[in-house]
């Protein structure tokens, strides 16, 4: 977590070439920036370069609003970079979608409320009314959109309108039991984080704990990933597992899995918030 | 491991009924047996009872060769038990099948040679000559059966003849890169242990590390299982995983995976040897 | 979790003797009880027998209030058992002690509120006012007992009076930053559950993450244990760890550790609530 | 593993200053080197910079034997670097010390024999004759140095003479049950790798599994570390753990622990061989 200093973060991907790191670090240090964190990765098979660098802006000689233009012309153009700039002074706005399970929601709200995350949650959206009471407990606006096969497309467009009206930057599906359609997914590319209750690619789709029990696996897992149009097939951000045994029936798998789900989802949200995630060819680079 | 005492082990499955444990333990104690280990499991969904009990035979009043008959008539018939009797004085005979990778083979042979396992290895069978040198190093007969699509059925029957001639009790596929056919599988039901280099059911079949890398998973795994006619779909005995990151390219996945494979395979073989595995509906009960 | 049926649970420890299991299971089945779960363990070194058995009371012929007496005279006396009887119809009463960290408290309250645990929380006690707001959010009475070296003994007696007045059965120290004195510990033997933020016995006492960083360990952990008079030396109920690297500075250790702490504490509370924990010679038997 | 290309590896630590990465990468690329791997770490608390960089030497314009001098004068002097240069064309020479346990030895020799490691093992040294048979099996010279309290210093000097005569670069204590004295430790600073059978700093010294059982821990572990003069207190290279339960008696802890020990030791040796380990203030930076 970048404490209380005002920092800039740049995420870069581009074709691997000699001297990129030195160009970027020279850019920062020559303008008076103090690098706080730097991580890079080269995919030597595909010859692609990835980098995340964070620096303190207190003595930086380029004003915040000009950094994007200067970096583009001085550095990014030269290396044909795909890049993004973020400021830790900006607080991202996150919407949470839920259905009936509360464990992920409580986990997120506890972190939010205690100030562990630099985020603003302007809305909780649900297709059920059950968790309204939790939203109320944490004083967060709750919007109820009942979904039927008939009204699904229409309701999702309304949800999208809410997100846009509230300037939501990204969405967390905290055990939201609806499959999103193209409308929402294309509006938030690599900005919708889902938690799936299995170690993907095993057991995609519905009722993975039942499938895990039927298959007799000795581990169960949870996977957080960005949502893409193919179900449960988007870039994986984090995964974890727990050992189980023949003694664990389905209710126990569900109980043990809940602890995985909430931790794996919250770790993904944290890394997303900290701008530590880059997506490349349906895979993620996590600079943690 | 049941140290140096002479013990009997009974494995039981049957419909769950009241009083089974007391009947079995009474049987043992009333005949002078001293129970060393007892574990049981009830599948309350299917109402099936499973039990493993081991007792010392030193003061047991029924001679070894009569235990089977007495238990059958006094206990097993009454509860319609599916059961088996084993003596720790018998040393099981295990064949190892390998191809070109040596890590699982070395792991097994090191344990064998150091006396960690109560097992006899009368033969190593391979479709390549590469690991003959390892077999020689450990003074174990090595049989080479080159496999082509044309000769596969014929060669497998010859392999089976070797196994039967050597009184082999069970088979370990220590990264054997051939898919077994019905002949071998049906001759050794739940007696052929394979190691698959993924966390099944993810990535069955060939090249799972390549698939894992392409999918961008954050964990890789290995699964030991009994071989059934459906590829990589038999009862799972053990699984384990290790966390990976975007830094791990395919050679590194293979390197890290090897450590998982050998440990997960050897744990399965150990539990099989110790008669701690029961199979029920393509799942295992592991009394460890 | 014992669903919605009314069950009895008996926990037993005694010298190991032949026939105990059959005596106990006969007792239950002969009086019309249907065993739902049975687990036993024998410490063959010390020749001590441990057992947990749960059965449905719907058709049981002994009335609830007479079970204790009948079992004592028919079974327990004969084997000199140390034993206890519990009914799932009774909802245990748990007090939570906190200081300033909220992550364990939120984790517990989320489970409580969602009905995952069969427990009643009549009070949250703290030596700081900071988390009063969290207690309010969940409508749980909050009692503030500021502690100084001078008033500690006196305040603890007042805390004890509150616990007794509210019929509290057991206490959870959810990152309570005070060392309890004999008064409280002796009033609740093996009924006070603490979470320590290290893999005990490594790094007992204060600031374990700082010590872990200084020592350069590659894993950090958390341990839940019953509180005894020796600091951080009571029977361990659960432990877990996470791998770390040289990249993790102390704030990151603290952040990653919090996720461990809350899960490890809640797992311990759950097992305690489910009567799955037996203590023997400063160690625990966990029938999970 | 750096495949079959000829590469140079530089490990650096120095005070953190702006522009180091760019200076080093410029040095390599301006002389025709192709960077294959780069990893760096900054300890922001202590303001210390660490770096590992590997590059292909095929088109490099500085001859191998001049790289050290040129880098020293052009780069290292300027930043007051503590640094070292390694060539992948050089095969490090490793001595193994053992006593009676063979599991770590077999694990190392299997990897050695299969060519997984770029290493040469000119000698196995032991204070017992038991494992001579294993050394013979792998055709490695075995030297027997019986140790008594009286002859220990003398024998260790003879061992040291053997190491020096054989140009041994580093030493692996593969469950060697003797505490080394200053003579050996000072001759090989951060070049003696030990495996300790606990998750240090818990249970240093003798019989950690017995202590783990007595304390009732729910995890056991193993730690590989560089040997320093303080027992089991040197820089930790790798650690891992496995969950245990009340069912695990001491022989089972020993059995399960062996699998941890050999894997954790071999991972440390691999990282040491690959020049991925830097030591700073009794901690390690592992560039894996």
Short mmCIF file of C-alpha atoms in Angstrom, two decimals, chain A residues 16 18-19 21-23 25-26 29-30 33-40 42 44 54 247, chain D residues 16 18-19 21-23 25-26 29-30 33-40 42 44 54 247:
data_model
loop_
_atom_site.label_atom_id
_atom_site.label_comp_id
_atom_site.label_asym_id
_atom_site.label_seq_id
_atom_site.Cartn_x
_atom_site.Cartn_y
_atom_site.Cartn_z
CA UNK A 16 11.03 -5.97 -25.48
CA UNK A 18 17.18 -2.78 -24.92
CA UNK A 19 17.23 0.21 -22.61
CA UNK A 21 14.10 0.40 -17.97
CA UNK A 22 16.89 2.93 -18.08
CA UNK A 23 14.84 5.31 -20.25
CA UNK A 25 13.91 5.42 -14.68
CA UNK A 26 15.97 8.26 -16.19
CA UNK A 29 14.83 10.68 -11.79
CA UNK A 30 15.83 13.43 -14.20
CA UNK A 33 10.95 11.88 -8.99
CA UNK A 34 11.95 9.43 -6.26
CA UNK A 35 11.20 5.84 -7.29
CA UNK A 36 9.39 3.98 -4.51
CA UNK A 37 8.76 0.68 -6.26
CA UNK A 38 9.78 -0.85 -9.57
CA UNK A 39 8.98 -4.25 -10.93
CA UNK A 40 9.40 -5.52 -14.44
CA UNK A 42 10.01 -9.95 -19.70
CA UNK A 44 11.20 -14.07 -23.35
CA UNK A 54 5.71 4.07 -8.70
CA UNK A 247 -14.91 -36.69 5.49
CA UNK D 16 20.20 2.75 -3.44
CA UNK D 18 19.05 6.83 -8.95
CA UNK D 19 20.03 5.35 -12.29
CA UNK D 21 19.52 -0.14 -13.30
CA UNK D 22 19.94 2.00 -16.37
CA UNK D 23 23.73 2.16 -15.92
CA UNK D 25 21.61 -2.43 -18.46
CA UNK D 26 23.28 0.19 -20.65
CA UNK D 29 23.46 -3.65 -24.11
CA UNK D 30 26.08 -1.13 -25.28
CA UNK D 33 24.93 -8.32 -24.54
CA UNK D 34 21.36 -9.61 -24.71
CA UNK D 35 19.69 -9.52 -21.27
CA UNK D 36 17.95 -12.83 -20.53
CA UNK D 37 16.78 -12.15 -17.01
CA UNK D 38 16.77 -9.16 -14.71
CA UNK D 39 15.42 -8.86 -11.23
CA UNK D 40 16.00 -6.16 -8.69
CA UNK D 42 15.09 -2.17 -3.14
CA UNK D 44 13.31 1.13 1.07
CA UNK D 54 21.93 -12.49 -16.67
CA UNK D 247 -3.35 -38.41 14.64
#
